[in-house]
Coordinates of C-alpha atoms and ligand atoms in Angstrom, one line a residue:
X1 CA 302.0 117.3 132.6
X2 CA 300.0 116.7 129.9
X3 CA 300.5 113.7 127.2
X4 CA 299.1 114.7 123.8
X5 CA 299.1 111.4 122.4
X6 CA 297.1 109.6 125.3
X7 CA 293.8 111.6 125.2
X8 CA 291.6 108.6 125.1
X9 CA 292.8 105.7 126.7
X10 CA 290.5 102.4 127.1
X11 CA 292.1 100.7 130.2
X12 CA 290.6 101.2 133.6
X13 CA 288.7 104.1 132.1
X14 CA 286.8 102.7 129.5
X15 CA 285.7 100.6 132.6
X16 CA 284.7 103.8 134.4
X17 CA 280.8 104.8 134.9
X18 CA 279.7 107.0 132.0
X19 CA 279.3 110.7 133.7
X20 CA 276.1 111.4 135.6
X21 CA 275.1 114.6 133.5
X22 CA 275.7 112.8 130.4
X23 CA 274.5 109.2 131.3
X24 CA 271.0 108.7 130.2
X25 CA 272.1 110.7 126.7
X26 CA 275.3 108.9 126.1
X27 CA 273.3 105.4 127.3
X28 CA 270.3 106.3 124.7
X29 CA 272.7 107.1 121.8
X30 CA 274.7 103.9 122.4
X31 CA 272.2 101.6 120.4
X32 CA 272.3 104.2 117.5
X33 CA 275.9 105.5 117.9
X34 CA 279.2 103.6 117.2
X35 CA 281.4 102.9 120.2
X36 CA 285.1 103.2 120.0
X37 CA 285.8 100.5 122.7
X38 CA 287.9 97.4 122.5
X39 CA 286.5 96.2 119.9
X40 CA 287.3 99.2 117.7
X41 CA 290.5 99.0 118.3
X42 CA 291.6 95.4 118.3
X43 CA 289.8 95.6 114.7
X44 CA 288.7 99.3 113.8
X45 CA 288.2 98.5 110.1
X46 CA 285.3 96.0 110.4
X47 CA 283.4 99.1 111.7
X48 CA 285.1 101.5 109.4
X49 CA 283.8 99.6 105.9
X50 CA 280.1 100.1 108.3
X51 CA 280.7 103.6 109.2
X52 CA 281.6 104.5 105.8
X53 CA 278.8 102.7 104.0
X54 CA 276.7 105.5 105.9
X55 CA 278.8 108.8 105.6
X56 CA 282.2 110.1 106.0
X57 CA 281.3 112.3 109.3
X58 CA 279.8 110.2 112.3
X59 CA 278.9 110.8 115.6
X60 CA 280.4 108.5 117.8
X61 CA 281.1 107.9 121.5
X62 CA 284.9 107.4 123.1
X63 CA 285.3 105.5 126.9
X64 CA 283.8 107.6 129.1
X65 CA 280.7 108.3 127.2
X66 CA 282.1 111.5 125.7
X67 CA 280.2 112.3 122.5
X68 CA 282.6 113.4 119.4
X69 CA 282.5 113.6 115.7
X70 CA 284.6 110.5 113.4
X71 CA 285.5 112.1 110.3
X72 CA 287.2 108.5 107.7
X73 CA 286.9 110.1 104.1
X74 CA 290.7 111.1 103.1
X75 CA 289.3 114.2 101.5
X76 CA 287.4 115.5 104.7
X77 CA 290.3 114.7 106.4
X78 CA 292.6 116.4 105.0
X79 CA 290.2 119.4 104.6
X80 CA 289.5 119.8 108.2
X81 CA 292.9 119.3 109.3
X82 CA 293.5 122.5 108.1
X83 CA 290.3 124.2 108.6
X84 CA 290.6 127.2 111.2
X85 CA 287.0 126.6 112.2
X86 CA 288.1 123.6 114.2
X87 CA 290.6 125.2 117.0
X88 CA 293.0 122.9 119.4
X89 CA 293.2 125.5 122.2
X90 CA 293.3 123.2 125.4
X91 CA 291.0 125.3 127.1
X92 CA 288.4 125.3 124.8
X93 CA 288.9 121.6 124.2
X94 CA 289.2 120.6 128.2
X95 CA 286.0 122.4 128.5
X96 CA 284.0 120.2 126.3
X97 CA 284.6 117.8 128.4
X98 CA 282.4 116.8 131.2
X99 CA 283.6 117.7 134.1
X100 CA 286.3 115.7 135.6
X101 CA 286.9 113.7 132.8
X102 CA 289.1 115.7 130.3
X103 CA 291.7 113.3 131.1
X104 CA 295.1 114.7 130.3
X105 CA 293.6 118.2 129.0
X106 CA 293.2 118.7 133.1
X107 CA 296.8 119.6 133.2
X108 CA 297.4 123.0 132.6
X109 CA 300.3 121.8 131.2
X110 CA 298.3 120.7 128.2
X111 CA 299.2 124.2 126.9
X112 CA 301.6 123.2 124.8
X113 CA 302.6 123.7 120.8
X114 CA 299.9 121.3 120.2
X115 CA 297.5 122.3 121.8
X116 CA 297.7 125.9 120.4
X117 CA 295.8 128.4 117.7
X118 CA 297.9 131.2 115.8
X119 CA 299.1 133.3 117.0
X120 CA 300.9 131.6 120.2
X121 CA 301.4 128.5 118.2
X122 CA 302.7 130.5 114.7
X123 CA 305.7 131.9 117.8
X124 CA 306.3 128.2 118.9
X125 CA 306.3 126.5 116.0
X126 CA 308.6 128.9 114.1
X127 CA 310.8 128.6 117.0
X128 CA 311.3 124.9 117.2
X129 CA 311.8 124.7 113.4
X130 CA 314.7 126.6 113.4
X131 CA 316.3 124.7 116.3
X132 CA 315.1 121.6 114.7
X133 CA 316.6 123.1 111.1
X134 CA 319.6 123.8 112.9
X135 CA 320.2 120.7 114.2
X136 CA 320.5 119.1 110.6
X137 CA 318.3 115.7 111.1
X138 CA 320.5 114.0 108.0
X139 CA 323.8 114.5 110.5
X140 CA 322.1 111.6 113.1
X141 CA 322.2 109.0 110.7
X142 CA 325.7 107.6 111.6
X143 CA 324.0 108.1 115.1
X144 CA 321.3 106.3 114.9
X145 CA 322.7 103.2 112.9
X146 CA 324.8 102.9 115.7
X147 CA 322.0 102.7 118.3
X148 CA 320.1 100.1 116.3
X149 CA 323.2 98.2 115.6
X150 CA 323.7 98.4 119.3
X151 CA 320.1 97.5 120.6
X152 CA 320.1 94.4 117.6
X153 CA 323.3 93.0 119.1
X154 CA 321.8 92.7 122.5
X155 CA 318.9 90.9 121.1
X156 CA 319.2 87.3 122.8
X157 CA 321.2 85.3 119.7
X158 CA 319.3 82.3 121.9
X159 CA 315.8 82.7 120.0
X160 CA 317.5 81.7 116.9
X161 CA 315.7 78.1 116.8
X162 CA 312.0 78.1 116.2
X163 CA 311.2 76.6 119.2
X164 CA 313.9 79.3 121.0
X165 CA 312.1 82.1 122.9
X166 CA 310.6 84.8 121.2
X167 CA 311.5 88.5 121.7
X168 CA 309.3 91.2 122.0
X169 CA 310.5 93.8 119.3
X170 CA 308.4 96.3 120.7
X171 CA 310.4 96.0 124.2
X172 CA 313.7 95.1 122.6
X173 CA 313.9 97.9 119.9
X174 CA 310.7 99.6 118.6
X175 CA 310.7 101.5 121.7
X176 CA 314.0 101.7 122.8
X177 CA 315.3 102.6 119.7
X178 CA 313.7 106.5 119.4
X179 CA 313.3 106.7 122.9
X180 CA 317.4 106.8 122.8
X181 CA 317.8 109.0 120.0
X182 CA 314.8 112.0 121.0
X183 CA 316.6 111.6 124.9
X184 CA 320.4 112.5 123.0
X185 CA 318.9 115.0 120.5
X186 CA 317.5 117.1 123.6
X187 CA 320.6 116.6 125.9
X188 CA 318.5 114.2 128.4
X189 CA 321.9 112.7 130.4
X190 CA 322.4 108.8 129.9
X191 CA 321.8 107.8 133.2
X192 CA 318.6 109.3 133.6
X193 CA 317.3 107.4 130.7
X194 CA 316.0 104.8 132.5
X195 CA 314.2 107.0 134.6
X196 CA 312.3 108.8 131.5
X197 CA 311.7 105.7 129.7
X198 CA 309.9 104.2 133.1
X199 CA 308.1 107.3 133.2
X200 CA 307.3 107.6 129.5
X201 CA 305.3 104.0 129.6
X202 CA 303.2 105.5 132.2
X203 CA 301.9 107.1 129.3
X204 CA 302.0 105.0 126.8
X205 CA 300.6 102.1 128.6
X206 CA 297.2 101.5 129.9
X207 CA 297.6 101.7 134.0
X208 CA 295.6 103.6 136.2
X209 CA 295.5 107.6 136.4
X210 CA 297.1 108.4 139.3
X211 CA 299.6 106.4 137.8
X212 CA 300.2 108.7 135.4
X213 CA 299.4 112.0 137.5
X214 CA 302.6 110.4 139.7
X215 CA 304.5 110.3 136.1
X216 CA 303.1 113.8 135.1
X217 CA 304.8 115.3 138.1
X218 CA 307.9 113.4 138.7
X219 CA 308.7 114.8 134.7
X220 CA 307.4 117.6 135.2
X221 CA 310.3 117.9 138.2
X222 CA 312.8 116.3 136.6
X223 CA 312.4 118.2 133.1
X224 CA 312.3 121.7 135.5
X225 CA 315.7 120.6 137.0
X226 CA 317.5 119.9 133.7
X227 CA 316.8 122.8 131.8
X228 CA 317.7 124.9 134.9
X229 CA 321.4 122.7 134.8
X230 CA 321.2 123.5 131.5
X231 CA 321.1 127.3 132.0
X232 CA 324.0 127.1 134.1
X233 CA 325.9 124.7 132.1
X234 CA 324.6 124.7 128.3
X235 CA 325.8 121.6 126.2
X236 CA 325.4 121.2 122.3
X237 CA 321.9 119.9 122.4
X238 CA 318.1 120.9 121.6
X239 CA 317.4 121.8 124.7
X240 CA 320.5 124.2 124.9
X241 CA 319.6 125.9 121.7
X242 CA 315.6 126.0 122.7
X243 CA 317.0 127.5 126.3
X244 CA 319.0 130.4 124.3
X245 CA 315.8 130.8 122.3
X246 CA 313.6 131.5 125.7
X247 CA 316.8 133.8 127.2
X248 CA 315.3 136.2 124.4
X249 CA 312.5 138.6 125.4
X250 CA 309.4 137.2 124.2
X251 CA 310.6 134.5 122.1
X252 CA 309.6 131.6 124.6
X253 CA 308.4 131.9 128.2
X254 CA 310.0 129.6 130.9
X255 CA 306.9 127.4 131.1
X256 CA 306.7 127.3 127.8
X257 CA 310.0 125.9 127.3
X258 CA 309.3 122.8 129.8
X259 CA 305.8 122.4 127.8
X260 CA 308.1 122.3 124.6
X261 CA 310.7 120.2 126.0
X262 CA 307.9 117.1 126.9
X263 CA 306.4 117.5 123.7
X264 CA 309.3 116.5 121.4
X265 CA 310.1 114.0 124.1
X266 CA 306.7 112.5 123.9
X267 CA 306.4 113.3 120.7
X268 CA 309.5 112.3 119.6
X269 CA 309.2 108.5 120.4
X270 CA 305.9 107.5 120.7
X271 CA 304.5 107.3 117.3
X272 CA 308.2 106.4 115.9
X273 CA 307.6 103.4 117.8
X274 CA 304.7 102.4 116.5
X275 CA 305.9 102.9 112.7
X276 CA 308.4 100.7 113.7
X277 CA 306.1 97.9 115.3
X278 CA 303.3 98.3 112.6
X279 CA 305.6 98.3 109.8
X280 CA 307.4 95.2 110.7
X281 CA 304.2 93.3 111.6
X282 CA 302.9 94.7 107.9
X283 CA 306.1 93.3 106.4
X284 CA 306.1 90.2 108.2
X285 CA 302.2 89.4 107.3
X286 CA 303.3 90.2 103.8
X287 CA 306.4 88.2 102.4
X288 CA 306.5 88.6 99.0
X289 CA 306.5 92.4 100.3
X290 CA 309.5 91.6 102.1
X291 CA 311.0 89.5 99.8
X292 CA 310.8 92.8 97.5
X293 CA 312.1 94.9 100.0
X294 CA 315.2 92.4 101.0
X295 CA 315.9 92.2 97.2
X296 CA 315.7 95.6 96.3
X297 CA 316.8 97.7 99.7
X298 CA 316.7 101.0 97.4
X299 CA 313.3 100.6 98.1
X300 CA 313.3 101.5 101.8
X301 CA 312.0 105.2 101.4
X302 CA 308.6 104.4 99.6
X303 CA 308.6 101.3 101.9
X304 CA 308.3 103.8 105.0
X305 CA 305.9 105.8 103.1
X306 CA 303.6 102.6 102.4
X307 CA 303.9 101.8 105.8
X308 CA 303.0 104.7 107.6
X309 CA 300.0 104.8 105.0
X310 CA 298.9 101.4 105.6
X311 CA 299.0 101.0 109.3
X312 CA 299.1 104.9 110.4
X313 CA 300.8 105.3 114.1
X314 CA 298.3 107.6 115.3
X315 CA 294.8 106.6 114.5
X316 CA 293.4 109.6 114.8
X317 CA 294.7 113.1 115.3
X318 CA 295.1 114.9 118.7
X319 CA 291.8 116.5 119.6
X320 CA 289.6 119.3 117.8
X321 CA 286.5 121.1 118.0
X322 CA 284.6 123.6 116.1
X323 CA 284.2 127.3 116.9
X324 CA 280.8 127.5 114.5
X325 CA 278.7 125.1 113.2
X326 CA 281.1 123.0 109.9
X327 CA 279.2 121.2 107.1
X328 CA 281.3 118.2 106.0
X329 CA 279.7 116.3 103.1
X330 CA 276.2 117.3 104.0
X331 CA 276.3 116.8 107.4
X332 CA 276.5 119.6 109.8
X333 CA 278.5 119.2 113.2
X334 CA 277.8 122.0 115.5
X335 CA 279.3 124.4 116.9
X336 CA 281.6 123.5 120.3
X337 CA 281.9 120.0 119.2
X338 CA 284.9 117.6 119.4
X339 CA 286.4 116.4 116.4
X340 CA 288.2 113.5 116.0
X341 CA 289.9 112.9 112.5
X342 CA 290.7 109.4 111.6
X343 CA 294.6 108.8 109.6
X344 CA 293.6 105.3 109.4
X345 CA 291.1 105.6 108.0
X346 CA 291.5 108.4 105.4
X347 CA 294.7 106.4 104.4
X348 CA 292.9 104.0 103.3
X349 CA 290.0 105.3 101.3
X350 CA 289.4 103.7 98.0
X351 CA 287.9 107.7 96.8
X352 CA 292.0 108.6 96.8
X353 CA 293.8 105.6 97.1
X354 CA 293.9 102.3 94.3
X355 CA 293.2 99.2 96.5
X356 CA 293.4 100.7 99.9
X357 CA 293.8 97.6 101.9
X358 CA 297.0 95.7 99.9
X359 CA 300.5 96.7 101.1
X360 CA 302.5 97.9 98.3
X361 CA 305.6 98.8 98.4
X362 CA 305.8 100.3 95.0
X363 CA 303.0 102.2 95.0
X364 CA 303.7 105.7 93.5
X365 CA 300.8 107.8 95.3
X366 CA 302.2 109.5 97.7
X367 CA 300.3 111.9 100.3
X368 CA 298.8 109.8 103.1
X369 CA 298.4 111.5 105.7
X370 CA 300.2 109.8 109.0
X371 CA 302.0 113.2 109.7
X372 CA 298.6 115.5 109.7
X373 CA 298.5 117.8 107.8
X374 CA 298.2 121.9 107.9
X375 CA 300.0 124.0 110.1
X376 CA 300.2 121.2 112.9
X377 CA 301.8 119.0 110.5
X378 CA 304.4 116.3 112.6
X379 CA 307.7 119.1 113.2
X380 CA 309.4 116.0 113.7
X381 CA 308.8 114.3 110.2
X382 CA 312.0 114.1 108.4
X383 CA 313.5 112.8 111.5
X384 CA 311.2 109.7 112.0
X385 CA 311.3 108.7 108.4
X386 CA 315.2 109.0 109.1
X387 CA 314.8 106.4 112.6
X388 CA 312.1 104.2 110.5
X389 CA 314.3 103.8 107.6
X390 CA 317.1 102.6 109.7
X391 CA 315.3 101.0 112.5
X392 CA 313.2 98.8 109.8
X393 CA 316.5 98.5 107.4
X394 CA 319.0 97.3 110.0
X395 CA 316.6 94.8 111.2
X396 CA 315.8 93.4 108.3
X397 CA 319.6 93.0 107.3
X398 CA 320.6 91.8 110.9
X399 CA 317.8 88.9 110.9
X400 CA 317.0 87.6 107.2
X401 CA 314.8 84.8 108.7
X402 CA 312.7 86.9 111.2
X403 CA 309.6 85.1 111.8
X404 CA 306.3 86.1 113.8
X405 CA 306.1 83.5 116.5
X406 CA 302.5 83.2 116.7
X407 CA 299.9 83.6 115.2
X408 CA 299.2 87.4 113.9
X409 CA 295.4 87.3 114.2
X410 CA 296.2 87.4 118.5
X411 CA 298.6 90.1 118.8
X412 CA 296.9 92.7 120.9
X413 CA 296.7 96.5 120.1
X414 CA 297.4 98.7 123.2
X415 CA 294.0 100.0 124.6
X416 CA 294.4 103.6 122.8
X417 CA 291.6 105.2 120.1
X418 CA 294.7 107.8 119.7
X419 CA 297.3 105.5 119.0
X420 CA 297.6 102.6 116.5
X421 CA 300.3 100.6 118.6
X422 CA 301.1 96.9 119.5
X423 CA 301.3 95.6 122.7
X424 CA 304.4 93.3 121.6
X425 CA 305.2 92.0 119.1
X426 CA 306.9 88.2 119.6
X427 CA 309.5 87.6 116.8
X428 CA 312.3 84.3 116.3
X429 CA 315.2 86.0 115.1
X430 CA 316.5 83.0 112.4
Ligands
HEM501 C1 306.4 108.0 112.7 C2 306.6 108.9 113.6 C3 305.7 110.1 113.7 C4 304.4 110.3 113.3 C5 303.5 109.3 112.6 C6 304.0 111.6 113.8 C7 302.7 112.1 113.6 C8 302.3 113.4 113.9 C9 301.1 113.9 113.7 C10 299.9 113.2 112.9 C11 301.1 115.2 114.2 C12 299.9 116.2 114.1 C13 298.8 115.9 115.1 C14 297.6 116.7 114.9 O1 297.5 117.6 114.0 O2 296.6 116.5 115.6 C15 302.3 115.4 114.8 C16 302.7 116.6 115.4 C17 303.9 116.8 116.0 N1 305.0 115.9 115.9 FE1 305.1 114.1 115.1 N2 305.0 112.2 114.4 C18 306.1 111.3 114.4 C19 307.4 111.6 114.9 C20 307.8 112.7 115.5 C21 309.1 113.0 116.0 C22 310.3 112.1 115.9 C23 309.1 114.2 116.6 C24 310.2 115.0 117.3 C25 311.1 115.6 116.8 C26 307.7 114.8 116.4 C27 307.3 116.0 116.8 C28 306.0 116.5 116.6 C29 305.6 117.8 117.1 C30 306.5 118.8 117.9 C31 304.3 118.0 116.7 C32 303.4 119.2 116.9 C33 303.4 120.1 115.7 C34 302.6 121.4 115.9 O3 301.7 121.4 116.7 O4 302.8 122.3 115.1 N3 307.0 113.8 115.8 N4 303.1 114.3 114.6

C-alpha cells in the first residue's frame, strides 16, 4: 500500500545507483542542478536563500537522480497548488518515473484521495468530509487531553535533574500522541495498536524497501480484515460511518474504502507529529517565545499557526506534474514534468511575510500554507490544530523547566525531502 507522505526518501536509496536511462543526464546536470540530498535536508534554507537569489522555479534533482521542478516563492506556490494544469493522478505521476523507481507510486494502492483529479477525487473528498463533519472534531478535546495527560504521566519523572536521562519527545509523545487519537477516531481496536504503530514507522523511518513492501502488505491485510469485522459488527467510529457510506451504490467502492481508511491513518499522524516535534524544538530554541506563550496561554491558537508556518511538517507537497507546458514567473516547465512545491519555503518568503525567519508568536498574518492549499487542502486540518494545541499546551504546563539536552545545532532531521521531521528530540523534563 502506498504511503503518500514517503515519496522521496534519502536512506538506502539516496545511496542507490542513479537509473541507467537517466544516468549520464542526471550525472551532467548535477554540477548545474541543485541536489536535494542530506545536506538539503539537515539544512534546506542555506540552499533556499541560493535557489531563490536565482528564481522562484528550479530544476532540481531528488535521490535517485529523478529530475523535478522546486517551486519556493509563496505566491507560485500557492498558485500552482491550485492550478488544474498540474494533475496528481498516480498513474500519470508513477509514469514519470523511471522505471522501477517510482517508489511508493508502484502500489496500485497509490490510488487514493490524494492521489486523484476531479471527478473521482470531488466523490471522495465530499464523502469523507461529511463523515469527518459528522464526527464533530471539537467533541475529542476532552479525549485527547486525556491521552496527552496519560502519555506525560508515563514520561520517566527520573530525567528531572540535568544530568538525569533525556527523553526522546518524539518517541514518548509527538508520535504517540496522534497515532492514538487517528487509531480511536477510525475504530482501530487497542490491542492492535502496537501492531499499526510498528508498521506505521516502516514508513516513516528510513529502512530498506522491502521493509516497507513487508509493512505495505501486512496493512494492507490487516486494514482488509477490520473493515470486513466492521461490516459484520459496525461500532460508532469513522470507519463505521465511511463503511455505511461504501454500502451505497456508487458512493465508495470496496477498494476504495481500504485506500481511504490508510490515508487518514497515515495521514492522520504523521505530519501531526512533526508539528508537534518542530514546534517544541522552535519554542525551546526561542525562550522569550515561550516565556510569552507560558505567560499568556490564550495565545496557543496563533502559537500553532506560527509554528506550522515557521517549521512547516511537510516540506513539500505530495507529488505533481503538468499536463501542458506552465509558465511560472518566466520560466516555463514543460509539459509531463514533476512538480514539487516547497511549504517551507513559501512560508517563509520575505515577498508575503515580514521577517520570515524570526518566530513570532504574535504575528497577525495569517495564511501560511502548511495545510496546502486548493481542493487538496489537509481534510484533516481542524483536527490537528485541535491535537497541536493540546499536545504543545499540556506539555508545556506539565514541565515548566523543559530543557533541550544537547545541543540543537546536532539534532538530526529524518532522511525525507517530503517531510520536515526530527529524528528525536532529547528533552530534561525539570
Ligand atoms: C499538522 C498536521 C497536518 C498537516 C501539516 C497536514 C498537511 C496536509 C497537506 C499539506 C495536505 C495537502 C497535500 C498536497 O496538496 O499535496 C494534506 C492533505 C490531507 N490531509 Fe493533512 N495534515 C495534517 C494533519 C492531518 C490529519 C490529522 C488528518 C486526518 C484526519 C489529515 C488528513 C488529510 C487528508 C485526508 C488529506 C488529503 C486531502 C485531499 O486529497 O483532498 N491531515 N494534509
Amino acid at each position: 500500500m502506498q504511503n503518500f507522505f514517503r515519496g522521496i526518501e534519502l536512506a538506502d536509496r539516496s545511496l542507490l545507483p542513479v537509473p541507467q536511462q537517466k544516468k549520464e543526464h542526471a550525472t551532467q546536470e548535477t554540477n548545474e542542478v541543485t541536489v536535494l540530498d542530506r545536506t538539503f535536508v539537515q539544512d534546506p534554507w542555506a540552499i533556499y536563500q541560493r535557489l531563490r537569489a536565482t528564481g522562484p522555479v528550479q530544476r532540481v534533482l531528488v535521490p535517485g537522480g529523478v529530475p523535478m521542478w522546486l517551486v519556493t516563492s509563496y505566491a507560485d506556490a500557492r498558485a500552482l497548488l491550485a492550478d488544474p494544469r498540474l494533475s496528481k493522478d498516480y498513474e500519470g505521476i508513477r509514469e514519470l518515473f523511471p522505471p522501477g523507481r517510482a517508489g511508493t507510486y508502484e502500489s496500485p494502492m497509490a490510488a487514493h484521495m490524494l492521489n486523484s483529479d476531479p471527478p473521482a477525487h470531488t466523490r471522495l473528498r465530499t464523502l469523507v468530509n461529511q463523515a469527518l463533519a459528522a464526527r464533530t472534531i471539537g467533541r475529542l478535546r476532552p479525549r485527547i487531553e486525556g491521552i496527552a495527560d496519560e502519555l506525560l504521566d508515563a514520561m520517566p519523572a527520573t530525567s528531572a535533574g540535568p544530568g538525569g536521562p533525556a527523553v526522546d519527545l518524539i518517541e514518548a509523545y509527538a508520535f504517540r500522541l496522534p497515532i492514538t487519537v487517528i487509531c480511536e477516531l477510525l475504530g482501530v481496536p487497542a490491542a492492535d495498536r502496537n501492531d499499526f504503530q510498528a508498521w506505521s514507522k516502516a514508513f516513516v523511518s528510513a529502512v530498506p524497501p522491502h521493509v516497507v513492501r513487508d509493512a505495505e502488505r501486512s496493512v494492507t491485510a490487516y486494514l482488509t480484515a477490520l473493515i470486513d469485522a466492521k461490516r459484520v459488527s459496525p461500532s460508532d467510529d469513522l470507519l463505521s460511518d465511511l463503511l455505511h457510506i461504501s454500502g451505497q451504490p456508487g458512493q465508495l467502492w470496496p477498494d476504495e474504502l481500504v485506500r481511504m481508511a490508510f490515508l487518514l491513518l497515515v495521514a492522520g499522524f504523521e505530519p501531526t507529529a512533526s508539528l508537534i516535534g518542530n514546534g517544541v524544538l522552535a519554542l525551546l530554541r526561542h525562550p522569550g517565545q515561550l516565556g510569552l506563550l507560558r505567560s499568556e496561554p490564550s495565545r496557543l491558537p496563533g502559537a500553532i499557526e506560527e509554528l506550522l508556518r515557521y517549521e512547516a511538517p511537510l516540506h513539500v507537497a505530495t507529488m505533481r506534474y503538468t499536463t501542458e507546458p506552465v509558465v511560472v514567473a518566466g520560466t516555463e516547465i514543460p509539459d509531463g514534468a514533476l512538480v514539487l512545491i516547497s511549504m517551507l519555503a513559501a512560508n517563509r518568503d520575505a515577498e508575503r511575510f515580514a521577517d520570515p525567519d524570526e518566530l513570532d508568536i504574535a504575528r497577525q498574518d495569517p495564511g501560511h500554507l502548511a495545510f496546502g492549499h486548493g481542493i487538496h487542502y489537509c481534510a484533516g486540518a481542524p483536527l490537528a490544530r485541535l491535537e497541536g494545541q493540546i499536545a504543545i499546551g499540556r506539555l508545556l504546563d506539565r514541565f515548566p523547566a523543559m530543557t533541550l539536552a544537547g545541543e540543537a545545532e546536532e539534532l538530526r532531521w529524518r532522511g525525507s525531502v517530503l517531510m520536515r521531521s526530527l529524528s528525536s528530540l532529547p528533552v530534561r523534563l525539570a
